[in-house]
């Protein structure tokens, strides 16, 4: 057995362990509970909990926690030990089915969007048995959903689970109608995770990185990524050691970490897992981000997961590869050898096209946030306009269907590699379009807009829900059809003609596309503040309520949380920038100006008043002028922050931060960066971009 096989899943109470540790009746009851939703009896839950506890103790755990994903972007956990006092003054180790199934964390201190008041503290966590329990450190972690005392979802797992049920229901309906029945349809996700690694010693010297996760000022270094020499380049030994350590941690937790490489920007890297169900992929990605940070500390590094930690070079994304499959492994988005005759594939593809076109706003909202706004439309990131890339071959197929054609000539797929020593290779049916927000890549769609900090849950539940709605409408239309095949082909044709405006195979970075998208009537929601009002549009409220994902109250609460988070992030960044400018930059530049003036005085005193001092005088004059402008602009930002309404972090406040505060911060940064390039490195108070990226 190889090393990976020996350690993979070592810290997971997975199906193999359950078969070993649970009585057969308990194991079967648990599987039926997971697959069919049948109730788990209390006695069975106790047996399962006891087996989990014994396994956890065998593997060094002393505590357990309900591990959940509140609306903070990170996970939460409250640890309780397995100890129970006995009558002799000692302890016994105990863990009940009730403790496994239900927890009661304080719900008042997590974002709730007004659902909970401070004095309304009770909330509940509920065990999600479809995601395996695992050990982290000395704690047994139980994946759970999180809701308020009134039952409203306060987390990111609940809507994801509900959306998976919704798309399963509607996909099974459609498959049954077209004569391809299945017992279950799942959505699969493979989230590629980009990140930066920088030395911890330099990180600690940058207040902006410590408080905000990104640099708020910093001049571009002489070299960054223009030579394309970092992408897929040889991995440095120190980074390789980090990646090996990270893989070991993730493999033990059952995370299918598979691909690792250098990304485009210096000090930027990527990790990609093998596909898993959307729910498990989301849980695993949260674990991955946590482990990335923890492992980095062991290597004297800091892992930056912010979408745009450095201006002017590539930001970090989380490309979410999404598909649908039946429980027997059939990929519903696989074209097959003859896509034009594959009615099942074309139906499901058409459902996705329809869904993305009709709910562009929700997909944009699913990747919204103050941090991702810096990245979208920048280097290597799609613009804020949603569109679908199908590739030339598949576009030709859809155009042929629209013309009622039933066949296309076969194309040669072998590529002549010319050199006799090289084998000819088979080409894919489509090229890749790295500028597309939502690209078909052969058997799945790659949603490239998500930022590196984005929880997988939100884009996944949005995709699941909007596609479930399209499938519902398809099933409703076809279930009374006399000739299902003919009606399905006509539906595919009609859907494509109606929604083809969302398909674009060209360069999404170009200004021409912005103008063309506008002429097509596509949305261009440039910022989070532009996108969020659409969350509560009536069509979206109807969608969520139809598929029982959210109530109107829950949607409004999430919208409020988005606004509050946006305002708080920008406010923290603005205060941090002012602190750096007032306490670090201006004093440092003033000291350098004094040094220049002293140099002039020394030269003139020692060598005579006619000695040339043009360089020192001109430089000191320039620095003094820019420093004064910076001082003035900083006071303007202070006054603007004072005028913001801290108590009402709503749409109006978010708009103020977007339209007033951020532009002021940009102006301040421009002035500070000019000071940096003209100030001696001996006086500049923090590591530069060159220091951070090429250490």
XYZ file of C-alpha atoms in Angstrom:
695
model
C 0.000 0.000 0.000
C 1.380 3.449 -0.913
C 1.721 6.319 1.529
C -1.343 8.208 0.285
C -3.571 5.144 0.647
C -2.265 4.593 4.172
C -3.058 8.085 5.416
C -6.067 9.074 3.295
C -9.166 9.495 5.453
C -7.238 8.524 8.588
C -9.032 11.226 10.593
C -12.484 10.670 9.061
C -15.370 8.597 10.378
C -16.154 7.565 6.807
C -18.225 4.768 5.354
C -15.426 2.225 5.716
C -14.982 3.061 9.418
C -18.732 3.056 9.995
C -18.989 -0.459 8.586
C -16.251 -1.576 10.962
C -17.460 0.230 14.085
C -21.247 0.118 13.833
C -23.561 -2.858 14.286
C -25.082 -3.822 10.947
C -28.578 -2.636 11.924
C -27.277 0.764 13.026
C -25.181 1.139 9.887
C -28.123 0.288 7.617
C -30.398 2.671 9.525
C -27.881 5.476 9.131
C -27.471 4.849 5.384
C -31.247 4.832 4.955
C -31.454 8.070 6.958
C -28.870 9.705 4.668
C -30.268 8.410 1.372
C -34.025 8.419 1.992
C -34.449 10.939 4.804
C -36.053 8.415 7.154
C -36.096 9.288 10.855
C -33.209 8.073 12.993
C -34.456 6.519 16.213
C -32.990 7.693 19.511
C -31.592 4.301 20.442
C -29.833 4.014 17.070
C -28.460 7.539 17.421
C -27.002 6.560 20.806
C -25.274 3.527 19.288
C -23.790 5.669 16.493
C -22.672 8.377 18.933
C -21.008 5.829 21.208
C -19.109 4.294 18.296
C -17.998 7.746 17.134
C -16.785 8.570 20.631
C -14.814 5.340 20.964
C -13.198 5.875 17.566
C -12.383 9.503 18.436
C -10.771 8.511 21.746
C -8.722 5.841 19.972
C -7.407 8.573 17.699
C -6.478 11.019 20.459
C -9.578 13.226 20.592
C -10.766 14.531 23.952
C -13.531 16.934 22.832
C -16.340 17.190 20.311
C -17.846 20.164 18.512
C -20.681 20.983 16.185
C -18.770 22.439 13.231
C -20.889 24.891 11.235
C -20.722 27.706 8.685
C -22.387 30.890 9.935
C -22.721 33.950 7.692
C -19.221 35.135 8.572
C -17.355 33.433 5.739
C -15.502 31.146 8.151
C -16.475 28.147 10.253
C -17.469 28.156 13.913
C -17.028 25.616 16.690
C -17.611 25.323 20.457
C -15.691 22.460 22.064
C -17.087 20.211 24.813
C -15.178 17.340 26.374
C -16.454 13.777 26.467
C -16.078 13.806 30.283
C -18.978 13.097 32.579
C -18.407 12.943 36.388
C -19.095 9.613 38.043
C -20.344 8.965 41.571
C -16.820 8.200 42.851
C -15.381 11.597 42.017
C -13.836 10.418 38.794
C -14.974 10.754 35.197
C -16.352 8.535 32.482
C -16.220 9.295 28.771
C -19.680 9.705 27.353
C -21.329 10.996 24.169
C -25.050 10.597 23.536
C -27.169 10.515 20.418
C -28.829 13.740 21.539
C -25.438 15.477 21.734
C -24.588 14.158 18.271
C -27.801 15.286 16.616
C -28.449 18.653 18.247
C -26.419 21.520 19.683
C -27.375 24.906 21.124
C -24.787 27.600 20.353
C -25.436 31.265 21.057
C -27.170 32.657 17.962
C -27.141 36.329 18.960
C -23.478 37.000 18.198
C -23.516 35.741 14.607
C -24.787 37.761 11.629
C -28.545 37.335 11.326
C -29.685 40.297 9.244
C -32.164 41.326 11.925
C -33.692 37.871 12.421
C -32.253 37.726 15.946
C -31.904 40.509 18.490
C -29.032 40.564 20.988
C -31.272 39.358 23.804
C -32.608 36.476 21.668
C -29.690 34.141 22.117
C -30.891 30.607 21.455
C -29.929 28.898 18.211
C -29.607 25.297 17.111
C -27.101 23.193 15.213
C -28.318 19.995 13.555
C -26.067 17.119 12.471
C -25.625 16.713 8.714
C -24.928 12.971 8.303
C -24.302 13.374 4.555
C -20.931 14.962 5.378
C -18.527 12.762 7.324
C -17.472 13.497 10.897
C -13.729 14.097 11.247
C -11.008 14.788 13.832
C -9.161 18.101 13.852
C -6.498 18.442 16.494
C -7.962 16.870 19.611
C -11.579 17.474 18.625
C -14.238 15.360 16.938
C -15.865 17.758 14.426
C -19.495 17.110 13.498
C -20.657 18.970 10.359
C -23.926 20.683 11.154
C -26.498 23.158 9.896
C -27.240 26.270 11.987
C -30.622 27.911 12.507
C -32.334 30.389 14.812
C -34.851 29.587 17.553
C -37.549 30.344 14.970
C -36.086 27.896 12.472
C -34.649 30.467 10.040
C -31.386 29.415 8.388
C -28.398 31.354 9.743
C -25.726 29.468 7.831
C -24.463 28.554 4.371
C -25.004 24.797 4.578
C -28.788 24.776 4.967
C -29.649 26.450 1.637
C -27.083 24.274 -0.119
C -28.670 21.075 1.196
C -32.143 22.346 0.265
C -30.975 23.300 -3.235
C -29.487 19.828 -3.735
C -32.875 18.343 -2.859
C -34.603 20.773 -5.233
C -32.465 19.957 -8.253
C -32.706 16.249 -7.457
C -36.534 16.431 -7.478
C -36.785 18.293 -10.758
C -34.014 16.396 -12.563
C -35.603 13.045 -11.638
C -38.950 14.281 -12.973
C -37.404 15.214 -16.304
C -35.374 12.011 -16.593
C -38.472 9.926 -15.918
C -40.429 11.805 -18.595
C -37.775 11.262 -21.284
C -37.417 7.595 -20.421
C -34.121 7.673 -18.532
C -35.218 7.084 -14.943
C -32.710 7.323 -12.114
C -32.968 7.059 -8.348
C -30.940 10.175 -7.524
C -29.305 13.181 -9.161
C -26.469 14.976 -7.420
C -24.532 18.117 -8.223
C -20.781 17.754 -8.168
C -18.293 20.513 -7.470
C -14.528 20.822 -7.768
C -13.346 24.188 -6.410
C -9.887 25.305 -7.546
C -8.304 27.410 -4.783
C -5.754 30.150 -5.532
C -3.651 31.740 -2.800
C -0.478 33.714 -2.043
C 2.340 32.757 0.321
C 4.580 35.439 1.814
C 7.124 35.436 4.678
C 5.486 35.892 8.079
C 8.259 38.265 9.201
C 7.367 40.696 6.401
C 3.615 40.196 6.852
C 3.834 41.361 10.467
C 5.339 44.648 9.306
C 2.298 45.471 7.142
C -0.717 46.697 9.129
C -2.881 46.550 6.010
C -2.193 42.851 5.513
C -2.696 42.082 9.205
C -5.999 43.979 9.557
C -7.426 43.790 6.043
C -5.807 40.842 4.279
C -4.741 43.080 1.392
C -2.288 45.914 0.797
C -3.917 49.350 0.868
C -0.880 51.025 -0.664
C 2.234 49.879 -2.464
C 4.020 50.909 -5.616
C 4.458 48.414 -8.438
C 7.911 46.768 -8.362
C 10.235 46.916 -11.379
C 9.252 43.328 -12.215
C 6.028 41.542 -11.451
C 4.370 38.990 -13.776
C 5.003 40.411 -17.228
C 7.495 37.693 -18.217
C 4.998 34.892 -17.419
C 7.867 33.005 -15.816
C 6.131 32.029 -12.590
C 3.106 30.255 -14.078
C 3.660 26.461 -13.879
C 7.298 27.223 -13.054
C 9.518 25.015 -10.916
C 8.227 25.090 -7.340
C 10.747 26.449 -4.831
C 11.901 23.968 -2.167
C 10.356 25.947 0.716
C 6.994 26.119 -1.084
C 7.226 22.459 -2.044
C 7.724 21.543 1.620
C 4.642 23.589 2.499
C 2.562 21.907 -0.203
C 3.659 18.441 0.930
C 2.758 19.243 4.526
C -0.592 20.680 3.449
C -1.390 17.606 1.353
C -0.666 15.327 4.311
C -3.078 17.281 6.506
C -5.804 17.391 3.866
C -5.488 13.741 2.833
C -5.882 12.621 6.443
C -9.098 14.676 6.551
C -10.375 12.956 3.411
C -9.931 16.024 1.212
C -9.100 14.962 -2.340
C -6.307 17.497 -2.856
C -4.978 16.589 -6.276
C -3.331 19.349 -8.335
C -0.814 21.968 -7.201
C 1.207 24.490 -9.174
C 2.561 28.016 -9.326
C 0.026 30.555 -10.531
C 0.621 33.587 -12.754
C 1.595 36.152 -10.128
C 4.846 35.864 -8.169
C 4.273 34.066 -4.833
C 0.854 32.897 -6.056
C -0.140 29.219 -6.140
C -3.141 26.957 -6.682
C -4.591 23.763 -5.225
C -7.387 21.829 -6.924
C -9.312 18.831 -5.550
C -11.007 15.932 -7.301
C -14.767 16.424 -7.680
C -17.172 15.498 -4.897
C -20.802 16.256 -4.085
C -21.554 19.958 -3.650
C -22.113 19.677 0.099
C -18.914 17.762 0.816
C -16.949 19.963 -1.603
C -18.103 23.016 0.337
C -17.137 21.518 3.700
C -13.790 20.381 2.336
C -13.019 23.789 0.877
C -13.627 25.425 4.249
C -11.230 22.901 5.773
C -8.732 23.522 2.985
C -8.654 27.272 3.600
C -8.241 26.735 7.335
C -5.418 24.228 6.848
C -3.682 26.445 4.301
C -3.343 29.126 6.961
C -2.360 26.769 9.793
C 0.254 24.886 7.798
C 1.748 28.150 6.516
C 2.461 29.234 10.095
C 4.531 26.086 10.642
C 6.730 27.066 7.713
C 7.254 30.710 8.665
C 4.801 31.792 5.984
C 1.431 33.480 5.802
C -1.265 32.306 3.397
C -3.208 35.209 1.869
C -6.681 34.242 0.656
C -7.905 37.757 -0.155
C -9.077 38.166 -3.748
C -6.721 41.087 -4.448
C -3.885 41.303 -1.912
C -1.670 43.231 -4.351
C -2.807 45.888 -6.817
C -1.696 45.645 -10.415
C -1.109 41.891 -10.509
C -3.404 38.881 -10.668
C -5.922 38.413 -7.936
C -6.928 35.017 -6.559
C -10.071 33.214 -7.602
C -11.903 30.044 -6.705
C -13.016 28.494 -9.974
C -16.062 26.380 -9.199
C -16.403 23.414 -11.561
C -20.064 22.350 -11.443
C -21.951 19.476 -13.024
C -24.902 17.114 -12.545
C -24.728 13.324 -12.339
C -26.991 10.402 -11.538
C -26.188 8.012 -8.714
C -24.865 5.448 -11.208
C -22.190 7.920 -12.353
C -23.837 9.205 -15.538
C -22.738 12.793 -16.146
C -25.792 14.669 -17.422
C -23.609 17.367 -18.962
C -21.414 15.027 -21.005
C -22.074 15.570 -24.732
C -21.123 12.080 -25.849
C -19.787 11.172 -29.280
C -22.747 12.701 -31.152
C -24.050 15.673 -29.135
C -26.659 16.778 -31.685
C -28.540 13.497 -31.300
C -28.087 13.348 -27.507
C -31.448 14.806 -26.501
C -30.889 14.196 -22.798
C -27.638 16.174 -22.817
C -29.152 18.992 -24.881
C -32.124 19.256 -22.508
C -29.935 19.629 -19.438
C -27.579 21.983 -21.267
C -30.558 24.099 -22.343
C -31.799 24.217 -18.764
C -28.460 25.659 -17.668
C -28.472 28.234 -20.494
C -32.005 29.300 -19.611
C -31.238 29.467 -15.893
C -28.075 31.551 -16.275
C -29.797 34.000 -18.612
C -32.881 34.471 -16.448
C -30.968 34.712 -13.177
C -27.794 36.600 -14.104
C -28.398 38.806 -11.063
C -28.354 35.927 -8.579
C -25.141 34.464 -9.973
C -23.501 37.890 -9.703
C -24.741 38.220 -6.109
C -23.367 34.769 -5.242
C -19.802 36.042 -5.800
C -20.322 39.552 -4.440
C -18.305 41.164 -1.683
C -16.070 44.130 -1.026
C -12.957 42.035 -1.591
C -14.009 40.398 -4.883
C -14.991 43.796 -6.320
C -11.261 44.588 -6.507
C -10.658 41.483 -8.629
C -13.549 41.221 -11.092
C -12.591 42.760 -14.414
C -8.922 42.857 -13.434
C -5.985 40.689 -14.409
C -7.118 37.132 -15.242
C -10.575 37.700 -13.718
C -13.854 37.746 -15.650
C -15.815 40.997 -15.845
C -19.000 41.565 -13.867
C -21.114 40.697 -16.923
C -22.466 37.148 -16.805
C -22.139 35.176 -20.034
C -21.704 31.543 -21.099
C -18.881 30.144 -23.211
C -19.912 27.008 -25.128
C -17.005 26.657 -27.541
C -17.267 26.621 -31.314
C -18.317 22.993 -31.705
C -21.122 23.071 -29.171
C -22.275 26.458 -30.455
C -22.466 24.891 -33.926
C -24.575 22.084 -32.485
C -27.010 24.499 -30.838
C -27.278 26.588 -34.007
C -28.003 23.422 -35.973
C -30.732 22.436 -33.476
C -32.216 25.929 -33.844
C -32.409 25.239 -37.590
C -34.106 21.881 -36.885
C -31.122 19.878 -38.136
C -30.621 16.428 -36.657
C -27.050 15.748 -37.719
C -23.702 17.383 -38.402
C -20.665 16.069 -40.247
C -18.114 14.383 -38.016
C -14.899 16.336 -37.471
C -11.402 14.972 -37.324
C -10.159 15.159 -33.758
C -6.548 14.042 -34.109
C -3.875 16.706 -33.977
C -0.662 16.201 -35.925
C 2.169 17.028 -33.523
C 4.563 17.055 -36.508
C 7.671 15.686 -34.767
C 7.893 11.970 -35.566
C 8.898 11.091 -32.021
C 5.684 12.639 -30.644
C 2.336 10.820 -30.764
C -0.625 12.453 -32.476
C -3.105 13.544 -29.826
C -6.871 13.790 -29.713
C -8.270 17.312 -29.480
C -11.120 18.217 -27.142
C -14.385 19.381 -28.653
C -13.765 22.902 -27.383
C -10.933 25.256 -26.555
C -10.873 26.984 -23.176
C -11.855 30.614 -22.671
C -10.110 31.977 -19.605
C -11.974 35.281 -19.864
C -15.442 33.738 -19.595
C -17.329 33.911 -16.290
C -19.209 30.666 -16.960
C -17.456 28.339 -19.377
C -18.368 24.869 -20.604
C -15.225 22.749 -20.420
C -16.287 19.426 -21.891
C -18.474 17.787 -19.242
C -19.052 20.568 -16.733
C -19.277 24.312 -16.325
C -16.511 26.346 -14.733
C -17.843 29.350 -12.793
C -14.759 31.579 -12.772
C -16.169 34.646 -11.007
C -15.975 33.334 -7.455
C -13.213 34.901 -5.379
C -10.684 32.978 -3.330
C -12.477 33.869 -0.072
C -15.932 32.941 -1.391
C -17.699 30.061 0.307
C -18.490 27.358 -2.244
C -21.969 27.068 -0.749
C -23.406 30.312 -2.100
C -22.513 29.898 -5.809
C -23.452 26.214 -5.578
C -26.890 26.760 -4.060
C -27.606 29.572 -6.525
C -26.681 27.339 -9.473
C -28.624 24.398 -8.085
C -31.735 26.476 -7.477
C -31.874 28.339 -10.777
C -31.250 25.146 -12.766
C -33.870 23.329 -10.678
C -36.368 25.991 -11.739
C -35.505 25.567 -15.431
C -35.817 21.781 -15.085
C -39.169 22.221 -13.338
C -40.501 24.266 -16.234
C -39.166 21.733 -18.739
C -40.803 18.851 -16.864
C -44.100 20.723 -16.640
C -44.072 21.311 -20.401
C -43.070 17.796 -21.412
C -45.068 15.650 -19.000
C -48.237 15.922 -21.124
C -46.463 15.584 -24.481
C -47.655 12.794 -26.817
C -44.333 12.567 -28.620
C -41.765 13.304 -25.922
C -38.721 13.174 -28.232
C -40.194 15.601 -30.768
C -41.474 17.911 -28.054
C -38.108 17.844 -26.280
C -36.271 18.773 -29.496
C -38.687 21.627 -30.055
C -38.229 22.786 -26.458
C -34.436 22.754 -26.856
C -34.752 24.812 -30.051
C -37.144 27.315 -28.483
C -35.042 27.689 -25.342
C -31.833 28.295 -27.279
C -33.380 30.913 -29.562
C -34.893 32.727 -26.590
C -31.760 32.703 -24.445
C -28.849 32.681 -26.911
C -28.021 36.292 -25.975
C -26.222 34.925 -22.874
C -23.749 32.926 -25.016
C -20.487 34.628 -25.925
C -17.368 32.825 -27.127
C -15.143 35.883 -27.539
C -12.875 38.032 -25.379
C -14.773 39.028 -22.255
C -12.008 41.494 -21.322
C -12.630 43.722 -24.350
C -14.490 47.034 -24.281
C -16.335 45.884 -27.395
C -17.942 43.094 -25.366
C -19.143 45.580 -22.749
C -20.942 47.536 -25.453
C -22.279 44.404 -27.128
C -23.527 42.977 -23.823
C -25.425 46.199 -23.193
C -27.024 45.976 -26.641
C -28.060 42.393 -25.825
C -29.740 43.571 -22.636
C -27.359 41.744 -20.288
C -26.741 43.095 -16.803
C -23.456 44.783 -15.928
C -23.490 44.952 -12.135
C -20.019 46.368 -11.592
C -19.993 46.402 -7.795
C -21.545 44.519 -4.917
C -23.670 47.588 -4.180
C -25.018 47.517 -7.743
C -25.898 43.823 -7.464
C -27.439 43.451 -4.010
C -30.774 45.247 -4.629
C -31.657 42.468 -7.080
C -31.576 39.868 -4.289
C -35.086 40.790 -3.186
C -36.550 41.227 -6.679
C -39.949 39.545 -6.776
C -38.879 36.933 -9.346
C -36.058 35.881 -7.021
C -38.270 35.760 -3.946
C -40.704 33.604 -5.930
C -37.851 31.310 -7.014
C -36.582 30.689 -3.494
C -40.045 30.152 -2.070
C -41.125 27.833 -4.898
C -38.206 25.506 -4.190
C -38.361 25.991 -0.409
C -34.812 27.355 -0.173
C -35.580 30.611 1.674
C -38.545 32.477 3.016
C -38.889 36.160 2.148
C -37.568 36.989 5.628
C -34.472 34.860 5.124
C -33.678 36.488 1.760
C -34.055 39.966 3.238
C -31.839 38.951 6.145
C -29.062 37.735 3.851
C -29.274 40.906 1.838
C -28.931 42.922 5.050
C -25.910 40.813 6.104
C -24.261 41.503 2.738
C -24.752 45.255 3.166
C -23.487 45.224 6.749
C -20.407 43.172 5.878
C -19.597 45.449 2.937
C -19.795 48.597 5.046
C -17.732 47.124 7.870
C -14.975 45.900 5.570
C -14.592 49.253 3.804
C -14.725 51.090 7.135
C -11.954 48.887 8.589
C -9.851 49.403 5.477
C -10.310 53.182 5.573
C -9.375 53.398 9.262
C -6.347 51.182 8.678
C -5.233 53.335 5.757
C -5.504 56.486 7.863
C -3.507 54.852 10.645
C -0.725 53.898 8.227
C -0.644 57.313 6.584
C -0.733 59.367 9.789
C 1.502 57.213 11.984
C 3.906 55.674 9.484
C 4.067 57.237 6.034
C 3.967 60.967 6.804
C 6.446 60.707 9.721
C 8.803 58.579 7.610
C 8.692 60.924 4.634
C 9.127 63.942 6.929
C 12.234 62.331 8.389
C 13.612 61.781 4.909
C 12.881 65.390 3.954
C 14.738 66.499 7.096
C 17.642 64.283 6.120
C 17.720 65.840 2.659
C 17.631 69.345 4.121
C 20.395 68.468 6.559
C 22.468 67.115 3.664
C 22.026 70.411 1.811
C 23.104 72.392 4.882
C 26.146 70.165 5.463
C 27.221 70.391 1.809
C 26.871 74.145 1.722
C 28.625 74.569 5.079
C 31.514 72.323 4.127
C 31.882 73.120 0.440
C 30.434 76.620 0.082
C 27.067 78.106 -0.750
C 27.556 77.624 -4.490
C 27.778 73.838 -4.251
C 25.180 72.030 -6.377
C 22.276 70.636 -4.311
C 19.654 70.442 -7.020
C 18.845 66.751 -6.482
C 18.279 67.091 -2.730
C 16.344 70.370 -3.015
C 14.081 69.217 -5.871
C 13.422 65.883 -4.215
C 12.657 67.507 -0.855
C 10.339 69.983 -2.597
C 8.507 67.224 -4.433
C 8.121 65.117 -1.305
C 6.920 68.095 0.731
C 4.306 68.968 -1.884
C 2.978 65.397 -2.168
C 3.098 64.945 1.599
C 0.974 68.064 2.097
C -1.517 66.798 -0.481
C -1.608 63.449 1.294
C -2.198 65.134 4.639
C -5.075 67.158 3.182
C -6.647 64.151 1.490
C -6.362 62.084 4.678
C -8.306 64.711 6.591
C -10.912 64.615 3.841
C -11.250 60.863 4.349
C -11.512 61.315 8.123
C -14.329 63.802 7.666
C -16.085 61.558 5.155
C -15.937 58.626 7.599
C -17.325 60.842 10.345
C -20.306 61.616 8.127
C -21.050 57.930 7.444
C -23.893 56.392 9.420
C -22.390 53.602 11.529
C -25.760 52.675 12.988
C -27.480 52.052 9.650
C -25.319 49.736 7.568
C -27.913 49.397 4.824
C -28.098 49.981 1.067
C -27.722 53.747 1.463
C -24.656 53.356 3.693
C -23.096 50.809 1.340
C -23.609 53.167 -1.585
C -21.896 55.950 0.379
C -18.879 53.734 1.113
C -18.760 52.656 -2.535
C -19.138 56.107 -4.113
C -17.391 58.330 -1.547
C -15.019 56.404 0.711
C -13.423 54.047 -1.829
C -12.562 56.836 -4.340
C -10.946 58.840 -1.526
C -8.901 55.798 -0.517
C -7.785 55.404 -4.130
C -6.637 59.032 -4.268
C -4.717 58.603 -1.017
C -3.081 55.461 -2.320
C -1.918 57.235 -5.472
C -0.229 59.936 -3.402
C 1.317 57.435 -0.974
C 2.688 55.324 -3.830
C 4.298 58.404 -5.340
C 5.975 59.057 -2.006
C 7.190 55.451 -1.823
C 9.042 55.548 -5.145
C 10.740 58.824 -4.175
C 11.652 57.967 -0.578
C 14.869 56.242 0.412
C 14.322 52.569 1.267
C 16.184 53.302 4.505
C 13.300 55.533 5.596
C 10.269 53.760 4.060
C 8.395 52.243 7.045
C 7.190 48.914 5.615
C 8.179 46.121 3.216
C 7.509 46.979 -0.423
C 5.815 44.872 -3.094
C 9.218 43.753 -4.280
C 10.106 42.589 -0.755
C 6.812 40.743 -0.290
C 6.539 39.054 -3.685
C 10.146 38.092 -4.323
C 11.363 37.216 -0.840
